[in-house]
Short mmCIF file of N, CA and C in Angstrom, two decimals:
data_model
loop_
_atom_site.label_atom_id
_atom_site.label_comp_id
_atom_site.label_asym_id
_atom_site.label_seq_id
_atom_site.Cartn_x
_atom_site.Cartn_y
_atom_site.Cartn_z
N MET L 1 -8.46 17.41 -7.77
CA MET L 1 -7.94 16.21 -8.41
C MET L 1 -8.78 15.01 -7.97
N MET L 2 -9.13 14.15 -8.91
CA MET L 2 -9.96 12.99 -8.60
C MET L 2 -9.12 11.88 -7.97
N PRO L 3 -9.72 11.09 -7.07
CA PRO L 3 -9.00 9.94 -6.50
C PRO L 3 -8.64 8.94 -7.59
N ALA L 4 -7.61 8.13 -7.35
CA ALA L 4 -7.09 7.20 -8.35
C ALA L 4 -8.16 6.24 -8.86
N ARG L 5 -9.04 5.76 -7.98
CA ARG L 5 -10.00 4.76 -8.42
C ARG L 5 -11.00 5.32 -9.42
N GLU L 6 -11.24 6.63 -9.41
CA GLU L 6 -12.19 7.22 -10.36
C GLU L 6 -11.55 7.46 -11.71
N THR L 7 -10.21 7.45 -11.79
CA THR L 7 -9.55 7.70 -13.06
C THR L 7 -9.33 6.43 -13.85
N ARG L 8 -9.64 5.26 -13.27
CA ARG L 8 -9.48 4.00 -13.99
C ARG L 8 -10.53 3.89 -15.08
N PRO L 9 -10.14 3.27 -16.19
CA PRO L 9 -11.13 3.10 -17.26
C PRO L 9 -12.21 2.12 -16.84
N LYS L 10 -13.38 2.26 -17.42
CA LYS L 10 -14.48 1.32 -17.12
C LYS L 10 -14.05 -0.08 -17.49
N GLY L 11 -14.49 -1.04 -16.69
CA GLY L 11 -14.16 -2.42 -16.97
C GLY L 11 -12.92 -2.89 -16.23
N GLY L 12 -12.25 -2.00 -15.53
CA GLY L 12 -11.07 -2.39 -14.76
C GLY L 12 -11.47 -3.15 -13.51
N ARG L 13 -10.46 -3.64 -12.81
CA ARG L 13 -10.73 -4.37 -11.58
C ARG L 13 -11.31 -3.44 -10.53
N PRO L 14 -12.29 -3.91 -9.78
CA PRO L 14 -12.80 -3.09 -8.69
C PRO L 14 -11.76 -2.99 -7.58
N SER L 15 -11.77 -1.90 -6.87
CA SER L 15 -10.82 -1.68 -5.78
C SER L 15 -11.11 -2.66 -4.64
N VAL L 16 -10.07 -3.20 -4.06
CA VAL L 16 -10.19 -4.13 -2.94
C VAL L 16 -9.77 -3.41 -1.68
N GLU L 17 -10.54 -3.57 -0.63
CA GLU L 17 -10.21 -2.94 0.64
C GLU L 17 -8.88 -3.48 1.15
N ALA L 18 -8.06 -2.62 1.71
CA ALA L 18 -6.70 -2.98 2.12
C ALA L 18 -6.65 -3.63 3.50
N ARG L 19 -7.75 -3.84 4.16
CA ARG L 19 -7.75 -4.34 5.53
C ARG L 19 -7.04 -5.69 5.68
N GLY L 20 -7.27 -6.64 4.79
CA GLY L 20 -6.67 -7.96 4.90
C GLY L 20 -5.33 -8.10 4.21
N MET L 21 -4.94 -7.08 3.47
CA MET L 21 -3.71 -7.16 2.69
C MET L 21 -2.46 -7.44 3.51
N PRO L 22 -2.20 -6.70 4.58
CA PRO L 22 -0.96 -6.99 5.33
C PRO L 22 -0.89 -8.43 5.83
N GLY L 23 -2.01 -8.97 6.28
CA GLY L 23 -2.03 -10.36 6.72
C GLY L 23 -1.70 -11.33 5.60
N GLY L 24 -2.26 -11.09 4.43
CA GLY L 24 -1.97 -11.93 3.28
C GLY L 24 -0.53 -11.82 2.83
N ILE L 25 -0.02 -10.60 2.81
CA ILE L 25 1.37 -10.37 2.42
C ILE L 25 2.31 -11.06 3.40
N LEU L 26 2.07 -10.88 4.67
CA LEU L 26 2.93 -11.51 5.68
C LEU L 26 2.85 -13.03 5.62
N PHE L 27 1.66 -13.57 5.35
CA PHE L 27 1.50 -15.01 5.23
C PHE L 27 2.38 -15.55 4.10
N VAL L 28 2.35 -14.89 2.96
CA VAL L 28 3.17 -15.33 1.82
C VAL L 28 4.64 -15.19 2.13
N LEU L 29 5.04 -14.07 2.71
CA LEU L 29 6.46 -13.86 3.02
C LEU L 29 6.96 -14.84 4.07
N TYR L 30 6.14 -15.17 5.06
CA TYR L 30 6.53 -16.08 6.13
C TYR L 30 6.58 -17.53 5.67
N THR L 31 5.59 -17.95 4.89
CA THR L 31 5.51 -19.35 4.47
C THR L 31 6.25 -19.63 3.17
N ALA L 32 6.62 -18.59 2.44
CA ALA L 32 7.33 -18.71 1.16
C ALA L 32 6.52 -19.48 0.11
N ILE L 33 5.19 -19.42 0.21
CA ILE L 33 4.36 -20.03 -0.82
C ILE L 33 4.27 -19.06 -2.01
N PRO L 34 3.97 -19.57 -3.18
CA PRO L 34 3.76 -18.66 -4.32
C PRO L 34 2.53 -17.78 -4.08
N TRP L 35 2.55 -16.58 -4.62
CA TRP L 35 1.43 -15.65 -4.45
C TRP L 35 0.13 -16.28 -4.93
N GLU L 36 0.20 -17.06 -5.99
CA GLU L 36 -1.01 -17.67 -6.56
C GLU L 36 -1.65 -18.68 -5.62
N ARG L 37 -0.91 -19.18 -4.63
CA ARG L 37 -1.43 -20.21 -3.73
C ARG L 37 -1.95 -19.65 -2.42
N LEU L 38 -1.96 -18.33 -2.27
CA LEU L 38 -2.48 -17.71 -1.05
C LEU L 38 -3.97 -18.02 -0.93
N PRO L 39 -4.38 -18.66 0.18
CA PRO L 39 -5.81 -18.94 0.35
C PRO L 39 -6.62 -17.65 0.45
N PHE L 40 -7.74 -17.61 -0.24
CA PHE L 40 -8.60 -16.43 -0.24
C PHE L 40 -9.01 -16.06 1.18
N GLU L 41 -9.21 -17.06 2.03
CA GLU L 41 -9.68 -16.84 3.39
C GLU L 41 -8.67 -16.08 4.25
N VAL L 42 -7.41 -16.13 3.90
CA VAL L 42 -6.37 -15.47 4.70
C VAL L 42 -6.46 -13.95 4.56
N ALA L 43 -6.60 -13.46 3.34
CA ALA L 43 -6.57 -12.02 3.11
C ALA L 43 -7.89 -11.45 2.61
N GLY L 44 -8.81 -12.30 2.22
CA GLY L 44 -10.07 -11.82 1.67
C GLY L 44 -9.95 -11.38 0.23
N CYS L 45 -8.84 -11.74 -0.40
CA CYS L 45 -8.64 -11.43 -1.81
C CYS L 45 -7.63 -12.42 -2.37
N LEU L 46 -7.39 -12.35 -3.65
CA LEU L 46 -6.43 -13.25 -4.29
C LEU L 46 -5.00 -12.84 -3.99
N GLY L 47 -4.10 -13.81 -4.08
CA GLY L 47 -2.70 -13.55 -3.81
C GLY L 47 -2.09 -12.53 -4.75
N MET L 48 -2.49 -12.57 -6.01
CA MET L 48 -1.94 -11.60 -6.96
C MET L 48 -2.39 -10.18 -6.62
N THR L 49 -3.56 -10.05 -6.04
CA THR L 49 -4.02 -8.73 -5.59
C THR L 49 -3.11 -8.23 -4.48
N CYS L 50 -2.77 -9.12 -3.54
CA CYS L 50 -1.84 -8.75 -2.46
C CYS L 50 -0.48 -8.38 -3.03
N TRP L 51 -0.03 -9.15 -4.03
CA TRP L 51 1.27 -8.88 -4.63
C TRP L 51 1.30 -7.51 -5.30
N ARG L 52 0.23 -7.19 -6.03
CA ARG L 52 0.16 -5.88 -6.69
C ARG L 52 0.12 -4.75 -5.66
N ARG L 53 -0.62 -4.96 -4.56
CA ARG L 53 -0.70 -3.94 -3.52
C ARG L 53 0.67 -3.75 -2.85
N LEU L 54 1.39 -4.86 -2.60
CA LEU L 54 2.73 -4.77 -2.02
C LEU L 54 3.65 -3.99 -2.95
N ARG L 55 3.58 -4.28 -4.24
CA ARG L 55 4.41 -3.57 -5.21
C ARG L 55 4.09 -2.07 -5.21
N THR L 56 2.81 -1.74 -5.15
CA THR L 56 2.41 -0.33 -5.11
C THR L 56 2.93 0.33 -3.84
N TRP L 57 2.77 -0.35 -2.70
CA TRP L 57 3.25 0.20 -1.43
C TRP L 57 4.76 0.36 -1.43
N GLU L 58 5.50 -0.61 -2.02
CA GLU L 58 6.95 -0.49 -2.10
C GLU L 58 7.35 0.70 -2.96
N ASP L 59 6.70 0.86 -4.10
CA ASP L 59 7.00 1.98 -5.00
C ASP L 59 6.77 3.32 -4.32
N ALA L 60 5.77 3.38 -3.44
CA ALA L 60 5.44 4.63 -2.75
C ALA L 60 6.27 4.82 -1.47
N GLY L 61 7.07 3.82 -1.11
CA GLY L 61 7.87 3.90 0.11
C GLY L 61 7.06 3.63 1.37
N LEU L 62 5.84 3.15 1.21
CA LEU L 62 4.96 2.92 2.34
C LEU L 62 5.26 1.60 3.05
N TRP L 63 5.67 0.58 2.30
CA TRP L 63 5.91 -0.72 2.91
C TRP L 63 6.99 -0.65 3.99
N ASP L 64 8.04 0.12 3.77
CA ASP L 64 9.10 0.27 4.79
C ASP L 64 8.52 0.84 6.08
N LYS L 65 7.63 1.81 5.97
CA LYS L 65 7.01 2.40 7.15
C LYS L 65 6.13 1.38 7.86
N ILE L 66 5.35 0.62 7.10
CA ILE L 66 4.49 -0.40 7.68
C ILE L 66 5.34 -1.45 8.40
N HIS L 67 6.40 -1.89 7.73
CA HIS L 67 7.29 -2.91 8.28
C HIS L 67 7.93 -2.42 9.59
N ARG L 68 8.44 -1.21 9.58
CA ARG L 68 9.04 -0.66 10.82
C ARG L 68 8.03 -0.56 11.95
N HIS L 69 6.82 -0.15 11.61
CA HIS L 69 5.76 -0.04 12.62
C HIS L 69 5.45 -1.41 13.22
N MET L 70 5.38 -2.43 12.39
CA MET L 70 5.09 -3.78 12.90
C MET L 70 6.24 -4.28 13.79
N LEU L 71 7.46 -3.96 13.46
CA LEU L 71 8.60 -4.41 14.25
C LEU L 71 8.67 -3.73 15.61
N THR L 72 8.19 -2.48 15.68
CA THR L 72 8.27 -1.75 16.95
C THR L 72 7.02 -1.89 17.81
N SER L 73 5.96 -2.47 17.25
CA SER L 73 4.71 -2.62 18.02
C SER L 73 4.74 -3.82 18.92
#
């Protein structure tokens, strides 16, 4: 089975590395700013990219695991 990024049609958004995503997501959740106002420098990507990644992680049940890990670390 091919990875998800290879099954996207040509012309789609390029995949963004997830390294800065948790920081960007936490910044938005902590400051309560709109996703569109997330500074690029915080996460290395746009706020809507972080929002889509959070939605994907929530749908997969991964965000709960990440959140629990951060609370216990």
